[in-house]
Every structure is written in C-alpha cells, then in structure tokens.
Coordinates of N, CA and C in Angstrom, one line a residue:
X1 N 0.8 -1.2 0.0 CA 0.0 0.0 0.0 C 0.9 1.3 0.0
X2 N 1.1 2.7 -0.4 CA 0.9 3.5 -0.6 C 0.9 4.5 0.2
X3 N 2.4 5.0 0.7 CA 2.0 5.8 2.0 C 1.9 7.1 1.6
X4 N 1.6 8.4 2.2 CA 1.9 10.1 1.9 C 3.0 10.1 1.3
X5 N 3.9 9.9 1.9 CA 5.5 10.1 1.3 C 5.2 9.6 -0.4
X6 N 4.7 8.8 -0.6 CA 5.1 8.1 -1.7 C 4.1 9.3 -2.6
X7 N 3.4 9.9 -2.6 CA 2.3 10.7 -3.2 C 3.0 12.2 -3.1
X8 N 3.1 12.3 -2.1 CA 3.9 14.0 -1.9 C 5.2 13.9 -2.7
X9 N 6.1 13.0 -2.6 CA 7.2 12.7 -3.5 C 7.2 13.0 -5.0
X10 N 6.0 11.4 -5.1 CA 5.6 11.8 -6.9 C 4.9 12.5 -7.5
X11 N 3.8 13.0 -7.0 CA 2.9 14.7 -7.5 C 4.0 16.0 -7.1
X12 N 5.1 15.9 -6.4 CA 6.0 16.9 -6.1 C 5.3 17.9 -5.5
X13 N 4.4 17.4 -4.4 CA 3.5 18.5 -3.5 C 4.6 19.2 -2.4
X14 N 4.2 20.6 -2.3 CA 4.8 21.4 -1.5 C 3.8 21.7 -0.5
X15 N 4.6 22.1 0.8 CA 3.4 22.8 2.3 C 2.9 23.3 2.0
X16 N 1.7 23.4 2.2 CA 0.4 24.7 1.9 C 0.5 25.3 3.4
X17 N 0.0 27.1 3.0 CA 0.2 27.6 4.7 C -0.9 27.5 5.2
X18 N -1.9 26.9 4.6 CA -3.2 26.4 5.5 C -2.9 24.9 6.4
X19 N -1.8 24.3 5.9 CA -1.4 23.0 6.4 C -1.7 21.9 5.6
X20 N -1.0 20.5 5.6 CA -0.8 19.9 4.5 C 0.2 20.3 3.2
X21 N -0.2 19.5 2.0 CA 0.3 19.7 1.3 C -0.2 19.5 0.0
X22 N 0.2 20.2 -1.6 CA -0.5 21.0 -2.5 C 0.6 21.1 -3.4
X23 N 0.0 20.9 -4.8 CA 0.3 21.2 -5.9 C -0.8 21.4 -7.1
X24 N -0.4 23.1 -8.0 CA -1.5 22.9 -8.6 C -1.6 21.9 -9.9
X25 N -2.4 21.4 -10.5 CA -2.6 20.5 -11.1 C -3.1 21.4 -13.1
X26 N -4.3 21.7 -12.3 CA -4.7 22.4 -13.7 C -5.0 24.0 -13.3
X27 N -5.1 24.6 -14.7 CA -5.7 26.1 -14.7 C -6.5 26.3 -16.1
X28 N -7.8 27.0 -15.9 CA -8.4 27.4 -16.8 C -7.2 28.4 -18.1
X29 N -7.4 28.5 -19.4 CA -7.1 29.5 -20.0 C -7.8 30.8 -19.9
X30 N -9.0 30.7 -19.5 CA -10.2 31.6 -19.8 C -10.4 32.4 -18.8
X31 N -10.1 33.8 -18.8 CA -10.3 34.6 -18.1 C -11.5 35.1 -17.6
X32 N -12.1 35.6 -16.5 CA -13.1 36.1 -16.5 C -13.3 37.8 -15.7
X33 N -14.1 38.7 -15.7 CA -14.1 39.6 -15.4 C -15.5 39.9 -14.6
X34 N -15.0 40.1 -13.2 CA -16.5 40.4 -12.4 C -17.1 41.3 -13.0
X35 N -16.9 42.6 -13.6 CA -17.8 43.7 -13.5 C -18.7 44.2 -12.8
X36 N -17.8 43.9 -11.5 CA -18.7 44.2 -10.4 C -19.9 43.8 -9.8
X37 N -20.1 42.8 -9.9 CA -21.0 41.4 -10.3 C -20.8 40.9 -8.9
X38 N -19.3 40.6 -9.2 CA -18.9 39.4 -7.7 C -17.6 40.0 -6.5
X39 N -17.0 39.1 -6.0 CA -16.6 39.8 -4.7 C -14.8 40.1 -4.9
X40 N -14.8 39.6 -6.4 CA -13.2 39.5 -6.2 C -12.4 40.9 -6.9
X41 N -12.8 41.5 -7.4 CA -12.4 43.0 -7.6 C -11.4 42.8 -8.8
X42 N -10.9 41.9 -9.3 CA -10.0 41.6 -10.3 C -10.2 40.6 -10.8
X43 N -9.7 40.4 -12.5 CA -9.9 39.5 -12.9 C -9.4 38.2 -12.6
X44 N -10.4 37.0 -13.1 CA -9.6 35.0 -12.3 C -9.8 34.6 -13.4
X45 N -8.9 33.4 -13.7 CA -9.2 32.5 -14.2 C -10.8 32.0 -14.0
X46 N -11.4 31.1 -15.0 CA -12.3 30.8 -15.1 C -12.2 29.6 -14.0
X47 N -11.3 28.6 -13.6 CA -10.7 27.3 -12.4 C -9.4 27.2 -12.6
X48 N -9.5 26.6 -11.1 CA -8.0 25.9 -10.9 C -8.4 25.0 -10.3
X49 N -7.2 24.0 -9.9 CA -7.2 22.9 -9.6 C -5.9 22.7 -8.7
X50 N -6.2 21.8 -7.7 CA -5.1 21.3 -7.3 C -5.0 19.8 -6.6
X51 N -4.0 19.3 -6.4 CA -3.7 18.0 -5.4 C -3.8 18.4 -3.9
X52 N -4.5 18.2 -3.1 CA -4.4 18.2 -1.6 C -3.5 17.4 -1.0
X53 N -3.1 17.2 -0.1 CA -3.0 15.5 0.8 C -2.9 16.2 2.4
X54 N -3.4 15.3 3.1 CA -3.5 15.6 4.7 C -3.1 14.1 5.3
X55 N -2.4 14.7 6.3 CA -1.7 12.9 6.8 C -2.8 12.8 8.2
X56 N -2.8 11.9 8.7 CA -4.0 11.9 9.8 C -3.5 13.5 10.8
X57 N -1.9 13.4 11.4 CA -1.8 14.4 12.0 C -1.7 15.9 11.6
X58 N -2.0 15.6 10.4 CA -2.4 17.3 9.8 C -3.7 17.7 9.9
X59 N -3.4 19.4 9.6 CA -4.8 20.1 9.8 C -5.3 21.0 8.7
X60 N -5.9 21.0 7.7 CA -6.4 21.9 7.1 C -7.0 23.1 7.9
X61 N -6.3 24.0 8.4 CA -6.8 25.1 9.7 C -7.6 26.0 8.4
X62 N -8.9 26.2 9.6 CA -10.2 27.5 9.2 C -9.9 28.2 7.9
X63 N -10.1 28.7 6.9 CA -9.8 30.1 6.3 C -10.8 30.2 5.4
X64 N -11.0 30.4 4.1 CA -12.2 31.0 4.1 C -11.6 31.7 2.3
X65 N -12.7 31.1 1.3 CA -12.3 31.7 -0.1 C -13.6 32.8 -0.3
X66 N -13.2 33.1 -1.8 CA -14.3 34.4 -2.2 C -15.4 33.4 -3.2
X67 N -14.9 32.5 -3.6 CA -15.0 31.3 -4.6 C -15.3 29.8 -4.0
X68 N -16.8 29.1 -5.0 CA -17.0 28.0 -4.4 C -15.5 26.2 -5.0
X69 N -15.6 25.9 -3.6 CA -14.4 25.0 -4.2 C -15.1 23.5 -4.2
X70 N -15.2 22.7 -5.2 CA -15.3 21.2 -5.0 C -14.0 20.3 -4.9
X71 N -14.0 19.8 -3.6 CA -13.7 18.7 -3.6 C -13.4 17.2 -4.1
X72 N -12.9 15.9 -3.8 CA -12.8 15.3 -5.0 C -12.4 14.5 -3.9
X73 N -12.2 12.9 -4.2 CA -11.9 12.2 -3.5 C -11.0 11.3 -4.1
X74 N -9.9 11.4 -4.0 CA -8.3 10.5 -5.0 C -8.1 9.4 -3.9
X75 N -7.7 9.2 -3.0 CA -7.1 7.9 -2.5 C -6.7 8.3 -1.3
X76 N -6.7 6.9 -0.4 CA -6.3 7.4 0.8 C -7.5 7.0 2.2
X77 N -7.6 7.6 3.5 CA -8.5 7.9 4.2 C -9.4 9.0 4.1
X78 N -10.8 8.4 4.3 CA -11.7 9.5 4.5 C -11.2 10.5 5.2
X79 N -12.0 11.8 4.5 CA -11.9 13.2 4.9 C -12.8 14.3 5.5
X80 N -12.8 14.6 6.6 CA -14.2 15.0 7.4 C -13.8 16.8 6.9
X81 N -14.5 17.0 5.8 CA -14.4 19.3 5.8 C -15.4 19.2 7.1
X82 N -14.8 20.3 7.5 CA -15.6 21.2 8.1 C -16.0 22.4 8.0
X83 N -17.3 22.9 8.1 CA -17.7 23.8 7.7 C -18.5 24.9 8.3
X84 N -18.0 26.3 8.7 CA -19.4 26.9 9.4 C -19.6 27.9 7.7
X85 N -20.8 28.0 7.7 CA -21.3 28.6 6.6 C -21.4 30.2 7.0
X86 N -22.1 30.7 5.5 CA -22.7 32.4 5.8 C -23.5 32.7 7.0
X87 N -24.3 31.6 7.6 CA -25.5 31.8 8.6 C -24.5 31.5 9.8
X88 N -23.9 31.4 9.6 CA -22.4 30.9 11.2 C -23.3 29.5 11.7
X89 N -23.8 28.7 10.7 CA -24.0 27.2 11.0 C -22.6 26.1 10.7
X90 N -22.6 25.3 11.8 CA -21.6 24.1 11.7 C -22.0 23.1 11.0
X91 N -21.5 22.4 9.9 CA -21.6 21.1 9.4 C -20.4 20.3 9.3
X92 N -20.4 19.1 8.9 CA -19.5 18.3 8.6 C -20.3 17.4 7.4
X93 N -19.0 17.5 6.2 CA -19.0 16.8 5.2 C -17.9 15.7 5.0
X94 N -18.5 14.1 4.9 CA -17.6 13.4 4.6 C -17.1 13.1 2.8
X95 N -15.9 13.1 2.8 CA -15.2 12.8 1.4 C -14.6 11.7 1.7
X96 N -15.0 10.3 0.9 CA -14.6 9.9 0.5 C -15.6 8.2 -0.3
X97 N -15.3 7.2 -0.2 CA -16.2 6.2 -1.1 C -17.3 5.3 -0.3
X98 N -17.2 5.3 1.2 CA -18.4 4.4 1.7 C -19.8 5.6 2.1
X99 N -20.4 5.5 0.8 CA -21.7 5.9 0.5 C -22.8 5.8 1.8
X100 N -22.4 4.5 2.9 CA -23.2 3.4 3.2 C -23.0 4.5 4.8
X101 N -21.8 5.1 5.0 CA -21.2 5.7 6.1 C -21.3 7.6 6.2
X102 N -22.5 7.8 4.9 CA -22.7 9.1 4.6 C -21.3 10.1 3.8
X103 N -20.2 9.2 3.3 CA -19.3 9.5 2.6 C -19.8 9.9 1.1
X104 N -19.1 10.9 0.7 CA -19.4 11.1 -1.0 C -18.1 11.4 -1.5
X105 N -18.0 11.3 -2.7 CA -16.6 10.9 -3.6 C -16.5 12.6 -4.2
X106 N -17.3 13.6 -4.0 CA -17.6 14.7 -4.4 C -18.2 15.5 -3.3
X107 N -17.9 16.7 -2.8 CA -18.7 17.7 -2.1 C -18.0 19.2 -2.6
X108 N -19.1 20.2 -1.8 CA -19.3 21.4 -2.3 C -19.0 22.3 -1.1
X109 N -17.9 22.8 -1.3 CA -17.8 23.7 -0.2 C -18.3 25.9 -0.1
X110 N -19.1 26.0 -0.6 CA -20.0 27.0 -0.8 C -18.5 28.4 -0.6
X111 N -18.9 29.1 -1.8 CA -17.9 30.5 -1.7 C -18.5 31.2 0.0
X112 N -17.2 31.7 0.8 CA -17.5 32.7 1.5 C -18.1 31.6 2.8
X113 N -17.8 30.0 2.9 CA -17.6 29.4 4.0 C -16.2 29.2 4.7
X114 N -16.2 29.6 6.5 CA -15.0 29.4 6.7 C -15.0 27.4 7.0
X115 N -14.1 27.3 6.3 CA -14.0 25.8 6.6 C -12.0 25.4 6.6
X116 N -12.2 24.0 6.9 CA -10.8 23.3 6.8 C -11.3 21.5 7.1
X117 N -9.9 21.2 7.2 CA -10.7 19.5 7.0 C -9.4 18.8 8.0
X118 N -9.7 17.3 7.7 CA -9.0 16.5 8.9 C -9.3 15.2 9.0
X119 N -8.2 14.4 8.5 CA -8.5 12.5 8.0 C -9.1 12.6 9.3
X120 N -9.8 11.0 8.6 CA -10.9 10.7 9.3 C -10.4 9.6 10.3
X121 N -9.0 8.6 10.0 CA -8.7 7.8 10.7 C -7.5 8.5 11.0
X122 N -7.2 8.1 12.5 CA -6.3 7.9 13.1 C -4.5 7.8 12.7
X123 N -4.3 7.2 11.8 CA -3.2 6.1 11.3 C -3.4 6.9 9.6
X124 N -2.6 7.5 8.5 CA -3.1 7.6 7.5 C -2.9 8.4 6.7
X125 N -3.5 9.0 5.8 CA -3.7 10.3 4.8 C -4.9 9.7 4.1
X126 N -4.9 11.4 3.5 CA -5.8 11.8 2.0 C -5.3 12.4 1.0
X127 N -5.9 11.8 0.1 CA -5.5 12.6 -1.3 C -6.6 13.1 -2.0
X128 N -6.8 14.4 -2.1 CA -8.3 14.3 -2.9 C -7.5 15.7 -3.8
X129 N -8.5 16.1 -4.7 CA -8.7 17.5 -5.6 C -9.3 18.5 -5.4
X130 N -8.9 19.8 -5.6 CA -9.6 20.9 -5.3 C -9.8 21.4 -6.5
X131 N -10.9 21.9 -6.9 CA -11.4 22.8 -7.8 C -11.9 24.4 -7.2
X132 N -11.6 24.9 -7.6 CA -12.1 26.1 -7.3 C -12.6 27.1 -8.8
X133 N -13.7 28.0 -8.5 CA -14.3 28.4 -9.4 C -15.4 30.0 -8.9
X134 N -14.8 31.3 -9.7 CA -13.6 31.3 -10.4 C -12.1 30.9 -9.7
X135 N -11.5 30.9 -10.4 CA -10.4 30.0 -10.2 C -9.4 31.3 -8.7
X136 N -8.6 30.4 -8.1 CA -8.0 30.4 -7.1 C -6.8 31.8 -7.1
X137 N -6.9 32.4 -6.0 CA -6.0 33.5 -5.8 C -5.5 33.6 -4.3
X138 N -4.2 34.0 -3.9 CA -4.4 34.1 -3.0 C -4.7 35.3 -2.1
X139 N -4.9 36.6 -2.9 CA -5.8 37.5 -2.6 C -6.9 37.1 -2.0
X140 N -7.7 35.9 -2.5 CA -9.0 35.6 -2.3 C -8.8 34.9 -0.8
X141 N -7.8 34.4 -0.6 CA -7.5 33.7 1.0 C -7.4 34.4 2.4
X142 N -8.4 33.8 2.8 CA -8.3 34.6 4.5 C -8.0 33.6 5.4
X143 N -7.1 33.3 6.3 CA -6.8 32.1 7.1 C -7.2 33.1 8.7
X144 N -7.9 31.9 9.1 CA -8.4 32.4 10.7 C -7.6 32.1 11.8
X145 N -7.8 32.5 13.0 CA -7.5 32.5 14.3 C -8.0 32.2 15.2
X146 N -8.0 31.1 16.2 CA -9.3 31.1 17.0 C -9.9 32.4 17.7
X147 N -9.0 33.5 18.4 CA -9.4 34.5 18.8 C -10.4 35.1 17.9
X148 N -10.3 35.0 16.9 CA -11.1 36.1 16.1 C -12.8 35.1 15.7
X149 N -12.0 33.8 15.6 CA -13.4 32.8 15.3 C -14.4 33.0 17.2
X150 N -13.8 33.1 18.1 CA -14.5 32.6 18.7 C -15.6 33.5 19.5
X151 N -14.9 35.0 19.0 CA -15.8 36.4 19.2 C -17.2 36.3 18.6
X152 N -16.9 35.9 17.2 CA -17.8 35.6 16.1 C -19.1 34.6 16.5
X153 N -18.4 33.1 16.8 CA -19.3 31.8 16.9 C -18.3 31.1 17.8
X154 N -19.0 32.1 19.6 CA -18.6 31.6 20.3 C -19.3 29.8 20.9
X155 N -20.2 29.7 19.4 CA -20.9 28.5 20.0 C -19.9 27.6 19.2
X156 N -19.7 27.3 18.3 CA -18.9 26.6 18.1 C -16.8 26.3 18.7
X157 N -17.4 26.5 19.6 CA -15.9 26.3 20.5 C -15.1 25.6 20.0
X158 N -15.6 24.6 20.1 CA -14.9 22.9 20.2 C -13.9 22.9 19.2
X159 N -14.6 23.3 18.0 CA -14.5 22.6 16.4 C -13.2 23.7 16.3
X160 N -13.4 25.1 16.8 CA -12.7 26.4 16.2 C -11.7 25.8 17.2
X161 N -11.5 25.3 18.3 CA -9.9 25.3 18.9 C -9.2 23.7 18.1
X162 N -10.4 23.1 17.8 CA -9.9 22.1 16.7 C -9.1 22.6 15.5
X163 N -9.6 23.5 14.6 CA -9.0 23.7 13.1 C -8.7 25.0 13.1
X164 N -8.5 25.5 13.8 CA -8.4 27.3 13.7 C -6.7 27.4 14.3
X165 N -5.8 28.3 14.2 CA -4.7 28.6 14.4 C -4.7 28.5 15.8
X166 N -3.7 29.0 16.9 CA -3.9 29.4 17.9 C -3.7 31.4 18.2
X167 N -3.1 31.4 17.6 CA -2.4 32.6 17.2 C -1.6 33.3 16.4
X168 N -1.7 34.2 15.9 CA -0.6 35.4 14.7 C 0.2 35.4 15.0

C-alpha cells in the first residue's frame, strides 16, 4: 500500500500555509471579469485545480475563499471538511467512497464558507482535488485564528480550537 511520502514525493507537492500539502494541477485558460458582479475586484481565471493530501496528524486550519471550491476524492483515508457557513452554521461533510457511512466521492464547499478538514482515521492520509471556481487567488484567501473565530461563533468552540490557528 501506498503511504503520503510516496504521493507527496511523486505529484511533487509542497506545504500549503493552510497546512498539508498542495500542488496545482490544472488552470483554466479563460479569463473572467467580475464587472462588479462578484466579490473578487480583479480578474480570475475561469478554475483551478489542485492536489491536496492531509496525513492523519495534519490540519487543514479555518480560512475562508471568495469562490465556491469542490472537492474530489483521489485515494487514501476519508476526509471530514468542516464547515461553518454564511449563517455561522456548523456542518460536517464526509469525502470519501463508503456511500453506506454518509461518505461522498464529491462535495461542495459553498464560496465565503470558513472551513478546513481532517483524515478521518487515526493512522493515514488523504489525497483528494480541489477545484475552485472562479479560479483560485491568493488575494481571495483569509486564514483564521481562534481568537477572532471565537468572538464571532462563540458556539462553536470545540470545532474552532480544533482547526483554527492558535495565534498570529
């Protein structure tokens, strides 16, 4: 079997500063232009794409795009996103192939949700895909802090000292 090392090696994934690790994969040619339409104030690519991977002891910590991103499920251990939405509601979405376990091989992580994610077992990694659309900037990236998450949605304690930084 197939460990991280052997995937981060051969897709030649670098650290992401959300945590884990990332390479982009694809990019739209096709430019688009809000016209003041949408939230990003400059032109994006139409998508991008990338490779994720998370080892069990990694954290995709909180942050938060302008753009809706799908997910994708490549190999590995399930993947729990977490999600508080525009309404400061908490969910959890599972990524990955046991249907039977509320798992999906595809999910939608809604533009302007702060989220992050976190293997599901113990022992392990993930490998899935990011799509993002319009395509990915890191203008468009906000990475959180629990201080600042917990002023906000002090109901969700638990989850924000879970995936949220500790500090700047």
């Amino acid at each position: 079997m197939r460990d991280a090392s052997y995937w981060i090696n051969s897709l030649g994934l670098s650290a992401h500063p959300e945590g884990g690790f990332y390479k982009s994969s694809f990019q739209s040619d096709v430019i688009i232009s809000d016209n003041g339409r949408m939230e990003h104030g400059n032109n994006r690519k139409l998508f991008t794409s990338i490779y994720f991977l998370l080892r069990s002891h990694d954290i995709s910590h909180f942050h938060r795009l302008k753009s809706d991103e799908l997910w994708y499920y490549h190999a590995g251990s399930p993947l729990t996103i977490h999600v508080i939405d525009e309404r400061g509601e908490y969910k959890e979405m599972k990524l990955g192939l046991n249907l039977d376990k509320g798992e999906l091989p595809q999910v939608l992580v809604p533009k302007n949700s702060i989220f992050g994610s976190s293997v599901m077992e113990e022992e392990g990694f993930s490998l899935v895909g990011c799509m993002v659309s319009p395509g990915f900037d890191f203008e468009d990236f906000e990475l959180f802090y629990q201080d600042d998450l917990l002023k906000e949605y002090p109901e969700h304690e638990q989850i924000i000292r879970k995936m949220a930084y500790k500090s700047k």
